Short mmCIF file of C-alpha atoms and ligand atoms in Angstrom, two decimals:
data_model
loop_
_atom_site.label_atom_id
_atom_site.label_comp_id
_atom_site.label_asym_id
_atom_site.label_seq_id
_atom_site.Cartn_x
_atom_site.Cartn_y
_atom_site.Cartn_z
CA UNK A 148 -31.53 -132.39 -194.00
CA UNK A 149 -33.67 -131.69 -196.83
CA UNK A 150 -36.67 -129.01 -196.30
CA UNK A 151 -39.78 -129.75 -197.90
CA UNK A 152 -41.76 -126.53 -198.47
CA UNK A 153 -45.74 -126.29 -199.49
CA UNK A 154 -46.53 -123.39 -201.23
CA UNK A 155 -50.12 -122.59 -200.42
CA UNK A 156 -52.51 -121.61 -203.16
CA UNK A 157 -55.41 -120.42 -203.92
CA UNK A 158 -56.75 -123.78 -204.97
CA UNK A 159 -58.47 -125.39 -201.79
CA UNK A 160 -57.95 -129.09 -202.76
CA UNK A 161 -53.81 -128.79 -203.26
CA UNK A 162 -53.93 -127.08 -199.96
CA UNK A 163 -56.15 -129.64 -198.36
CA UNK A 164 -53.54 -131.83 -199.51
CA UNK A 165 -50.96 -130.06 -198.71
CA UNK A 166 -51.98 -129.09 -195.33
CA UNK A 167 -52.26 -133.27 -195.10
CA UNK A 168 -48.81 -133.54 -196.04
CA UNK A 169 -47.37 -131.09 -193.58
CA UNK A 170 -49.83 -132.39 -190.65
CA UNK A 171 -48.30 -136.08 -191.14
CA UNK A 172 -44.94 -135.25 -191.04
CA UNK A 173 -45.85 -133.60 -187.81
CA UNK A 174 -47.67 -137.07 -186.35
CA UNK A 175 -44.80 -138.62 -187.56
CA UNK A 176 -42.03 -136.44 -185.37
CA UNK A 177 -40.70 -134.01 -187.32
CA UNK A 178 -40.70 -130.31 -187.14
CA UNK A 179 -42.83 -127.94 -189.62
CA UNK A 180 -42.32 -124.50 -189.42
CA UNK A 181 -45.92 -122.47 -190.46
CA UNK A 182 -47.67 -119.05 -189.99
CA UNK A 183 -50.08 -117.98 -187.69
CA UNK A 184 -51.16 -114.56 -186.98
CA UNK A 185 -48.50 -112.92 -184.99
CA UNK A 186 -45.40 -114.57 -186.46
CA UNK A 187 -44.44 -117.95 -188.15
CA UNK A 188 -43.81 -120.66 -185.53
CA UNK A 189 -41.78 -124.12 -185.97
CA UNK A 190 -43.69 -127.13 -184.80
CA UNK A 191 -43.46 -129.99 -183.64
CA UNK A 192 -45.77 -132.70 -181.30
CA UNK A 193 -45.37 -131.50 -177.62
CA UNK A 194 -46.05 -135.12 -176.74
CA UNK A 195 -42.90 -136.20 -178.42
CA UNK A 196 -39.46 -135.31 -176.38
CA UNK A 197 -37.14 -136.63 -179.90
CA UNK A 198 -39.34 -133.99 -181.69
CA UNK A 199 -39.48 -131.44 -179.38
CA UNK A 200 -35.65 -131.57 -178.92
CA UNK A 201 -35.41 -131.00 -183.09
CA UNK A 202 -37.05 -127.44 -182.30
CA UNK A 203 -34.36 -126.70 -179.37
CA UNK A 204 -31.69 -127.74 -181.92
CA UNK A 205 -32.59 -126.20 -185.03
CA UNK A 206 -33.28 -122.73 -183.24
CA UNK A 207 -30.35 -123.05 -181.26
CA UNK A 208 -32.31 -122.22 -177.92
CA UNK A 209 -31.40 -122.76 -174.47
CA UNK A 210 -33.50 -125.37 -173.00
CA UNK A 211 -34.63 -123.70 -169.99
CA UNK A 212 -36.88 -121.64 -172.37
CA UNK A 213 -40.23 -123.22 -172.30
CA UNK A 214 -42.53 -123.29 -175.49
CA UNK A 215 -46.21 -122.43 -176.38
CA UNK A 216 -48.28 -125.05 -176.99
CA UNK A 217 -50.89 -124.68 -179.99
CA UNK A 218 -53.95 -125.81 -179.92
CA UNK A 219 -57.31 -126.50 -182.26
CA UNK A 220 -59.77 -126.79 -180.15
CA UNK A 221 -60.82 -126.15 -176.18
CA UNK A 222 -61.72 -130.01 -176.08
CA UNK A 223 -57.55 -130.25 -176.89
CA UNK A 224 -57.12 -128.14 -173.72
CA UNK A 225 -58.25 -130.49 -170.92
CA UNK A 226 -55.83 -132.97 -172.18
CA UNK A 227 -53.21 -130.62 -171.19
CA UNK A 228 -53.82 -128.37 -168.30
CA UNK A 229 -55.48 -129.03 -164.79
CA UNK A 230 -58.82 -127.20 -164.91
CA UNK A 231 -58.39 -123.91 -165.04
CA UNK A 232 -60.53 -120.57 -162.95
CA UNK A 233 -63.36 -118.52 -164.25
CA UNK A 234 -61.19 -115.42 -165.51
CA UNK A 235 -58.85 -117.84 -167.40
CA UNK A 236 -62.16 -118.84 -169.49
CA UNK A 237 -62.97 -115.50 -170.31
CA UNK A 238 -59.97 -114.43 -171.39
CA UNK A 239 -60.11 -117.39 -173.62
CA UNK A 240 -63.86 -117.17 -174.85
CA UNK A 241 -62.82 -113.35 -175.56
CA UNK A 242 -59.29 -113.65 -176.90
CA UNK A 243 -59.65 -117.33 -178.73
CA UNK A 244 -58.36 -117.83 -181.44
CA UNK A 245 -55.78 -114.83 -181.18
CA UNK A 246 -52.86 -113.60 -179.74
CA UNK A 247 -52.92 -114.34 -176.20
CA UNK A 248 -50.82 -117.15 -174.73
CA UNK A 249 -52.52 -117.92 -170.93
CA UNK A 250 -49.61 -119.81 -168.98
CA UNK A 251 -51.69 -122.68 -166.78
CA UNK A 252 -50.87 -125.42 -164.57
CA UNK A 253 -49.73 -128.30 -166.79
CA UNK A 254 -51.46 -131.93 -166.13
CA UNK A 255 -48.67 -134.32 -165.19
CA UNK A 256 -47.18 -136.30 -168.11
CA UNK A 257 -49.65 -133.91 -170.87
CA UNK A 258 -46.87 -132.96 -172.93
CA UNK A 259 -42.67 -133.90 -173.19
CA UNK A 260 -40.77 -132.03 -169.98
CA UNK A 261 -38.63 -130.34 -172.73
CA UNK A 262 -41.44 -128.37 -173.54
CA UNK A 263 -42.31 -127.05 -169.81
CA UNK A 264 -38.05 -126.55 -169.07
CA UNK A 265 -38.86 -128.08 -166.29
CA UNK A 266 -41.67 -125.58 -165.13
CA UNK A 267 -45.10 -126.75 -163.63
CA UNK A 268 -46.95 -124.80 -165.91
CA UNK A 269 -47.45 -124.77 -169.78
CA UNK A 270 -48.16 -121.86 -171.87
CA UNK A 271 -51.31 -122.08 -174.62
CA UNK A 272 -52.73 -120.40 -177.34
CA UNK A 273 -55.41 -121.20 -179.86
CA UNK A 274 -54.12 -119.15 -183.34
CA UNK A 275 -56.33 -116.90 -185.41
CA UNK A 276 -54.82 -118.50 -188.77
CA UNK A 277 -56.96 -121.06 -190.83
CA UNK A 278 -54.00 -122.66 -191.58
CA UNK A 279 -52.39 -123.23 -188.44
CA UNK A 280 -55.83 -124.36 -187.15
CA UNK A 281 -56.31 -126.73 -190.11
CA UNK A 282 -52.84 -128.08 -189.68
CA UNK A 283 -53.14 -128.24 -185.81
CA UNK A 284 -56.52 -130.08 -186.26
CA UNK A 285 -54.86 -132.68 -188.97
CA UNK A 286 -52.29 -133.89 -186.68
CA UNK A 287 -54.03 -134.25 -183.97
CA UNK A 288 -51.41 -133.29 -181.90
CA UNK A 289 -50.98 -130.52 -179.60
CA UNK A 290 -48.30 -128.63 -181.50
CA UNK A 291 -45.24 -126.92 -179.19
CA UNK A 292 -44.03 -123.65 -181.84
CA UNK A 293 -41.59 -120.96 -180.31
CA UNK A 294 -41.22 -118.56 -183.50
CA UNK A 295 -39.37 -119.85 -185.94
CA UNK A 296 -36.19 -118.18 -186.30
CA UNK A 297 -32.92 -118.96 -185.06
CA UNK A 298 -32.73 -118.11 -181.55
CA UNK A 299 -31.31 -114.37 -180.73
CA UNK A 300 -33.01 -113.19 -184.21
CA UNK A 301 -35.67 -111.05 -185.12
CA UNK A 302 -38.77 -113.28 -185.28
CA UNK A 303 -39.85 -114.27 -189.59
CA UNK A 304 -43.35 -112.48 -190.36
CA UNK A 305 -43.26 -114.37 -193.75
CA UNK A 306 -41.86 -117.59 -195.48
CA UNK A 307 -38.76 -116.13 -196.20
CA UNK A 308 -37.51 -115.58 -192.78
CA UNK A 309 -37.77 -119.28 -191.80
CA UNK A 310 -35.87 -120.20 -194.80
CA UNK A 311 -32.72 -117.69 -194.62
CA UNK A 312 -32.61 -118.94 -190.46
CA UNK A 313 -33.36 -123.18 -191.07
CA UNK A 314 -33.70 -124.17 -194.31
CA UNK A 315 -31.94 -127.33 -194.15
CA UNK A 316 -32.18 -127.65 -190.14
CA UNK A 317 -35.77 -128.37 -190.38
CA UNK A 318 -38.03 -131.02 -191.93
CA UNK A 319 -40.88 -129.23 -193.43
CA UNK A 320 -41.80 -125.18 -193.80
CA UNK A 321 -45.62 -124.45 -194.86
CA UNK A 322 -45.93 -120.86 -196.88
CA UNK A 323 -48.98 -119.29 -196.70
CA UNK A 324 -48.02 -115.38 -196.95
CA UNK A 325 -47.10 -112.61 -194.62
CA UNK A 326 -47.95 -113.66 -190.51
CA UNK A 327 -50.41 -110.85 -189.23
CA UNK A 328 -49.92 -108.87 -186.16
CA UNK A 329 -45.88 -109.46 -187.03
CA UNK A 330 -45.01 -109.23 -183.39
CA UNK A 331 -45.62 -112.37 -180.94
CA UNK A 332 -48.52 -113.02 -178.54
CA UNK A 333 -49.00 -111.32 -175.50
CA UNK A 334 -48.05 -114.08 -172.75
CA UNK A 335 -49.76 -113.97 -169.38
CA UNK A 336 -50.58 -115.72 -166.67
CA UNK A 337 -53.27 -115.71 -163.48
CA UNK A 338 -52.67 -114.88 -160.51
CA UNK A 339 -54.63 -115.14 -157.01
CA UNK A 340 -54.38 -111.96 -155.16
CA UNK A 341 -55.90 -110.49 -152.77
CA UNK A 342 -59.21 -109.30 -154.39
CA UNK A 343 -59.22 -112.78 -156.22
CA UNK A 344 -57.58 -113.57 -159.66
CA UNK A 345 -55.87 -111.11 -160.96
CA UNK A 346 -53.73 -111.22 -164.96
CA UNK A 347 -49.84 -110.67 -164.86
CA UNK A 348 -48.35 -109.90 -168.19
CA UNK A 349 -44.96 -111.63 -168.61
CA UNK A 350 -44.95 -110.86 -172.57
CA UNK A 351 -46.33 -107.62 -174.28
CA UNK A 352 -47.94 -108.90 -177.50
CA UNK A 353 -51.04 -108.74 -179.82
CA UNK A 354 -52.80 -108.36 -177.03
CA UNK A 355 -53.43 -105.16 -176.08
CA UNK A 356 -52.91 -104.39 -172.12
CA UNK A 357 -56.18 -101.96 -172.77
CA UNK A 358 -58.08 -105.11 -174.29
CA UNK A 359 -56.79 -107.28 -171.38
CA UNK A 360 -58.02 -104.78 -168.88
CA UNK A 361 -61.34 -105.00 -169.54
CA UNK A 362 -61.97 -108.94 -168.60
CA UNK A 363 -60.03 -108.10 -165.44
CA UNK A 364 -57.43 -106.91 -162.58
CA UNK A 365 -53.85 -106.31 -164.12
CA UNK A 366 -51.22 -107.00 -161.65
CA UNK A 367 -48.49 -103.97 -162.29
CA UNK A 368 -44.93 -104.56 -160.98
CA UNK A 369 -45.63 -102.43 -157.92
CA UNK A 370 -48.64 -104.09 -156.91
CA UNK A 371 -47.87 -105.99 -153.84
CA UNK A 372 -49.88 -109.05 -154.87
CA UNK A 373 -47.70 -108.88 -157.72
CA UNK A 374 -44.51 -108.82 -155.87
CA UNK A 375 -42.80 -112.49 -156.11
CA UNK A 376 -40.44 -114.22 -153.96
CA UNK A 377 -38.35 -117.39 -154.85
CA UNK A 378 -41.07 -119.54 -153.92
CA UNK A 379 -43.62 -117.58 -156.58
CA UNK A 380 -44.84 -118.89 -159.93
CA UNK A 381 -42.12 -118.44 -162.43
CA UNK A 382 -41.62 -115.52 -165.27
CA UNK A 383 -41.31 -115.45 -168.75
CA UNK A 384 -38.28 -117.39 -169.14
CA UNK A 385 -37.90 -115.72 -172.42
CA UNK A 386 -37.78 -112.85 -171.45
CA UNK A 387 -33.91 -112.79 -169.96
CA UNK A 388 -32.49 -113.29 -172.99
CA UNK A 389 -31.14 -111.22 -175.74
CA UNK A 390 -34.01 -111.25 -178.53
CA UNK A 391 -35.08 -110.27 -181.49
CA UNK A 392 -32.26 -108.44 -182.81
CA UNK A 393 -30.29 -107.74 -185.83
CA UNK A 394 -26.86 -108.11 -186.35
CA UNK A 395 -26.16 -104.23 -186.35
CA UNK A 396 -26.14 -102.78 -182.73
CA UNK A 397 -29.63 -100.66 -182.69
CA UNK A 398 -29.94 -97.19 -180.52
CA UNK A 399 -33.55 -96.78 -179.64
CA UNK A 400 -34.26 -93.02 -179.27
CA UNK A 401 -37.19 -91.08 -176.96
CA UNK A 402 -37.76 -87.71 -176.59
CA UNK A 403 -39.61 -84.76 -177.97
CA UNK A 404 -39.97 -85.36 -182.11
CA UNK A 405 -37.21 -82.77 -182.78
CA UNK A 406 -34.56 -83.44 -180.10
CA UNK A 407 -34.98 -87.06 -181.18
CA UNK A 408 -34.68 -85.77 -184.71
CA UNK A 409 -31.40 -83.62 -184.35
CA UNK A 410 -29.60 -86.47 -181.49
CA UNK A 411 -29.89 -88.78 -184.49
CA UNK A 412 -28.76 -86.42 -187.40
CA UNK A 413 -25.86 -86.03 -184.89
CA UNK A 414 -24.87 -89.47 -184.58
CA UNK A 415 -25.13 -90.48 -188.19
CA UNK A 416 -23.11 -87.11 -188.96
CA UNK A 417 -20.38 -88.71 -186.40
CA UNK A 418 -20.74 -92.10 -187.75
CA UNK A 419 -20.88 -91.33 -191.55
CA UNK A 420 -17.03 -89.73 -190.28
CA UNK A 421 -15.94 -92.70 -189.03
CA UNK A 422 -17.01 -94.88 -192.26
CA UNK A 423 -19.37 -96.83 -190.40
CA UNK A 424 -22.43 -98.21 -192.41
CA UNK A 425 -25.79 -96.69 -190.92
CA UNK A 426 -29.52 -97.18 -190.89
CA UNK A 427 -32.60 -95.46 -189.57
CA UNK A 428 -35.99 -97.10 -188.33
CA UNK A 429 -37.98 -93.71 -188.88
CA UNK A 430 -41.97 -93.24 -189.06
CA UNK A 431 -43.72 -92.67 -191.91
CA UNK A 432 -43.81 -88.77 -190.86
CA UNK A 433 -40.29 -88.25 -190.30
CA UNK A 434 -38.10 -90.51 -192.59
CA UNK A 435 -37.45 -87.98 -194.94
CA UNK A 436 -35.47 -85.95 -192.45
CA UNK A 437 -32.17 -88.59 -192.23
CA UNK A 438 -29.67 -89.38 -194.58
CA UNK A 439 -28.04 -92.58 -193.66
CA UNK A 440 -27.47 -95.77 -196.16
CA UNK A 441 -30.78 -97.32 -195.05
CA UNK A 442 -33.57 -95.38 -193.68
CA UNK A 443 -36.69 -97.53 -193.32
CA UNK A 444 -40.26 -96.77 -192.32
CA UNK A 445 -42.98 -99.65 -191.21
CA UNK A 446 -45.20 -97.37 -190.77
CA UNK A 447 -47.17 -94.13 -189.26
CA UNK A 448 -46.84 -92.95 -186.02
CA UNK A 449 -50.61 -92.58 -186.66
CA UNK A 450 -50.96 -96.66 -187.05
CA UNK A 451 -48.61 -98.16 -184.80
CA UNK A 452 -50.41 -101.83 -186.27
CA UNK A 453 -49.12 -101.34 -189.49
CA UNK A 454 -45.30 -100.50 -187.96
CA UNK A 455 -45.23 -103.27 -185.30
CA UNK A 456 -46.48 -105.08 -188.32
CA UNK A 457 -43.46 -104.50 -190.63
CA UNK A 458 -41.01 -104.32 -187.20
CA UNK A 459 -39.25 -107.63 -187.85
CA UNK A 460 -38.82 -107.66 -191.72
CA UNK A 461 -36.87 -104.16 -191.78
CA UNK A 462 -34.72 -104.98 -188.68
CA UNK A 463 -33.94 -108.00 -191.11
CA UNK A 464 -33.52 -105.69 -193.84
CA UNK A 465 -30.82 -103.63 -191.86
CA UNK A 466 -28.93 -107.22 -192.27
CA UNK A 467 -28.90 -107.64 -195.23
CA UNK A 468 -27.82 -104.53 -196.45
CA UNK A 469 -24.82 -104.98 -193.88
CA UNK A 470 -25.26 -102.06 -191.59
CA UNK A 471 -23.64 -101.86 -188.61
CA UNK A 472 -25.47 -99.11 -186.60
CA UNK A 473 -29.16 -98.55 -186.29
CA UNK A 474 -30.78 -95.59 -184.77
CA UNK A 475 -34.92 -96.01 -184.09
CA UNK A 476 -37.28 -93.74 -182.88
CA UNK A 477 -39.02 -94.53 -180.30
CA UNK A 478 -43.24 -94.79 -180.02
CA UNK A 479 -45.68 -94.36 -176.79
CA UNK A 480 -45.53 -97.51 -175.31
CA UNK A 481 -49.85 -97.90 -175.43
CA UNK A 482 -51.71 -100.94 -177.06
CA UNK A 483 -49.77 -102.32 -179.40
CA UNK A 484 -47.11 -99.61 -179.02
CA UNK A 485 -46.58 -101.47 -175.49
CA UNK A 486 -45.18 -104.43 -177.70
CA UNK A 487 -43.22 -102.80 -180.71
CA UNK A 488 -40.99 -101.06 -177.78
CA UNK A 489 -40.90 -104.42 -175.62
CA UNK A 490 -38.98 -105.95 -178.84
CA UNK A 491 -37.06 -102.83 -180.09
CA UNK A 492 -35.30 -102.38 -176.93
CA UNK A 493 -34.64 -106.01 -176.36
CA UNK A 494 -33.48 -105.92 -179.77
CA UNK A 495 -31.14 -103.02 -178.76
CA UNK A 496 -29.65 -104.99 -175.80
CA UNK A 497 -32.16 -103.03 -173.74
CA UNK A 498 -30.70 -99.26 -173.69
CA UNK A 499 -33.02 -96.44 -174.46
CA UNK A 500 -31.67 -93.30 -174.83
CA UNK A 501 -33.94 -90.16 -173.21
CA UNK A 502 -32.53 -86.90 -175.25
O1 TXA B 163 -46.99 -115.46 -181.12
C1 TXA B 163 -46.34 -116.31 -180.53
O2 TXA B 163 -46.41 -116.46 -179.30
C2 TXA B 163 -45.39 -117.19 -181.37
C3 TXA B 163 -46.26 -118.02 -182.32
C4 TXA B 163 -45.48 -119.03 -183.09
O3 TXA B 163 -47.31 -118.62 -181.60
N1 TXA B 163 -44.59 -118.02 -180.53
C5 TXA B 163 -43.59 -117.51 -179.77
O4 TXA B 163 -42.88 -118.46 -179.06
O5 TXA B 163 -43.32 -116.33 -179.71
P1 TXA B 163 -41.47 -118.18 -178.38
O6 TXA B 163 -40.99 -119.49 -177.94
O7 TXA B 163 -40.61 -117.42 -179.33
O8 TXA B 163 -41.82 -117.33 -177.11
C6 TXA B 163 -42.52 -117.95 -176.04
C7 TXA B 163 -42.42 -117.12 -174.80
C8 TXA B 163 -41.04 -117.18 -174.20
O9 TXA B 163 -40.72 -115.90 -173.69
C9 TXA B 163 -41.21 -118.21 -173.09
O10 TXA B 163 -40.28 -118.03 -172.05
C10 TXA B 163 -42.64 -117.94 -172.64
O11 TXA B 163 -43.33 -117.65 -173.84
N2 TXA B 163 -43.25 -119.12 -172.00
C11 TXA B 163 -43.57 -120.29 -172.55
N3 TXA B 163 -44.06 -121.15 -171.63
C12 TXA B 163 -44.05 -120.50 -170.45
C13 TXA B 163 -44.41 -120.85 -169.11
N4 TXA B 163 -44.89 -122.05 -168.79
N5 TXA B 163 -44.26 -119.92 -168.14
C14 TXA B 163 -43.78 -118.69 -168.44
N6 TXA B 163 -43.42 -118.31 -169.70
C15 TXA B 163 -43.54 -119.19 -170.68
MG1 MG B 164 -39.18 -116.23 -180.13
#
């Protein structure tokens, strides 16, 4: 298959047209991959089971995995979901357009069961990206996008990504620069506890848990309201599987600066012995303290944005420059801290090491 790409400019009309372009071959069942503000996202009408089934295929994702559904507009919304409580519509006049994917029960028939896995609910978001409103709007579809990189791999944050993982799996890829946040949307979902609706998180994301806090209860895993039985509303499906991770095994490392610091100068001492090729994910503050083949920074521990924001690109990086072992350091897991260790230890088959 042949992928069409639309390079966006800076001239509004060949982007009106292209955004046309894209948004048709949507309408018409294929699958466009495009950015939005956390990460880019591959697209297709949820409506549509043939095109939704092009997005399991060209990811390679198991179909019990459900996808977001993107939408425009709120007016888009009652189409899909049955009407929804009073904290769900403050978290979306609040959080909308943005980063927050609510998980709501799904109106019978709204969108293709390949989309739901089967599930009774649907996930939503409304996108904080002109483009992937513009396109949304164009199509008038309600557009299903899981993020669109092959399944198992770190998540593309720009153009780039989406080519090197489905360039020629996928109909149509829109570039419009780097994606924002660079780490996926925080995925929740409401919950009726005992004191009245309550918001579990089943995704970290852009979303901050501190931001979320503030418009209302947040079930923790402890919290007996939260506690689920096999009758219960379902998790992030997601969430089971191995994600987001390069194709060098990564060590994610917490502790005190300088114990972290010397374990680490250890290990690539050890490993530089045994001939293996090494990397370091280091902040800003310490990278100049390894020597491995590839030490990378994203960022300052000081700006934990800027580092989730460059996350995905340098665990790409690591990749390319064919290293086998990866050693991180570890951040506090607060705002959007919560999320960059969410993906880094998923990304290192979920071991932390305390030293
Ligand atoms: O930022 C994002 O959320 C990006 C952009 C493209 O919007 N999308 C994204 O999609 O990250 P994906 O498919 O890579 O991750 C979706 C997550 C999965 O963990 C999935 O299991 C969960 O959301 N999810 C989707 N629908 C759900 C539902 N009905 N109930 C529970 N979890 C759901
Ligand atoms: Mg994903």
């Amino acid at each position: 298959m042949n992928t069409r790409v639309w390079h966006l400019q800076q001239d509004e009309e060949s982007n009106r047209q292209d955004i046309e372009e894209a948004a048709a071959c949507l309408k018409e069942g294929k699958t466009v991959a495009f950015p939005t503000e956390t990460v880019y996202g591959l697209g297709a009408d949820a409506r549509n089971t043939d095109a939704v089934a092009k997005i399991f295929t060209a990811k390679g994702r198991p179909s019990d995995n459900p996808l977001i559904v993107h939408i425009a507009s709120t007016t888009q919304l009652l189409q899909l979901v049955k009407p929804w409580g009073e904290l769900a519509d403050r978290l979306m006049k609040r959080f909308w357009p943005g980063a927050l994917t609510i998980v709501l029960p799904v109106k019978e028939g709204a969108v293709s069961a390949l989309v739901t896995a089967g599930l009774d609910t649907l996930g939503v978001r409304m996108p904080q990206h002109r483009t992937a409103l513009r396109l949304i709007e164009s199509s008038g579809c309600p557009v299903a996008a899981p993020s669109a990189n092959r399944s198992g791999r770190p998540s593309p944050t720009l153009a780039a990504h989406v080519a090197e993982d489905l360039s020629g799996s996928i109909d149509g890829l829109v570039d419009d620069g780097p994606a924002g946040v660079g780490l996926e949307s925080t995925v929740i979902e409401i919950v009726e506890g005992l004191s009245g609706e309550a918001i579990r998180i089943l995704r970290p994301g852009g979303v901050t848990r501190e931001e979320l806090q503030k418009l209302g209860h947040i079930l923790e895993e402890s919290d007996p309201a939260g506690s689920i039985g096999p009758e219960a509303a379902p998790r992030s499906p997601g969430m089971k599987y191995r994600h987001y991770a390069p194709r060098g095994s990564v060590r994610v490392v917490d502790g005190e600066p300088k114990h972290v610091q010397a374990h680490i100068r250890r290990e690539l001492a050890a490993a530089s012995i045994r001939g293996e090729r090494t990397g370091v994910l280091a902040f800003e503050e310490h990278a100049g303290r390894y020597e491995a083949d590839l030490v990378l920074s994203c960022g300052s521990l000081s700006d934990i944005r800027s580092a989730a924001h460059g996350l995905y690109a340098a665990l790409r990086e690591f990749d390319t420059q064919g290293i086998e072992l990866i050693w991180a350091e570890a951040c506090r897991a607060e705002g959007i801290g919560a999320a960059y260790m969410n993906r880094l230890i998923k990304a290192a088959s979920n071991q932390l090491q305390h030293v």
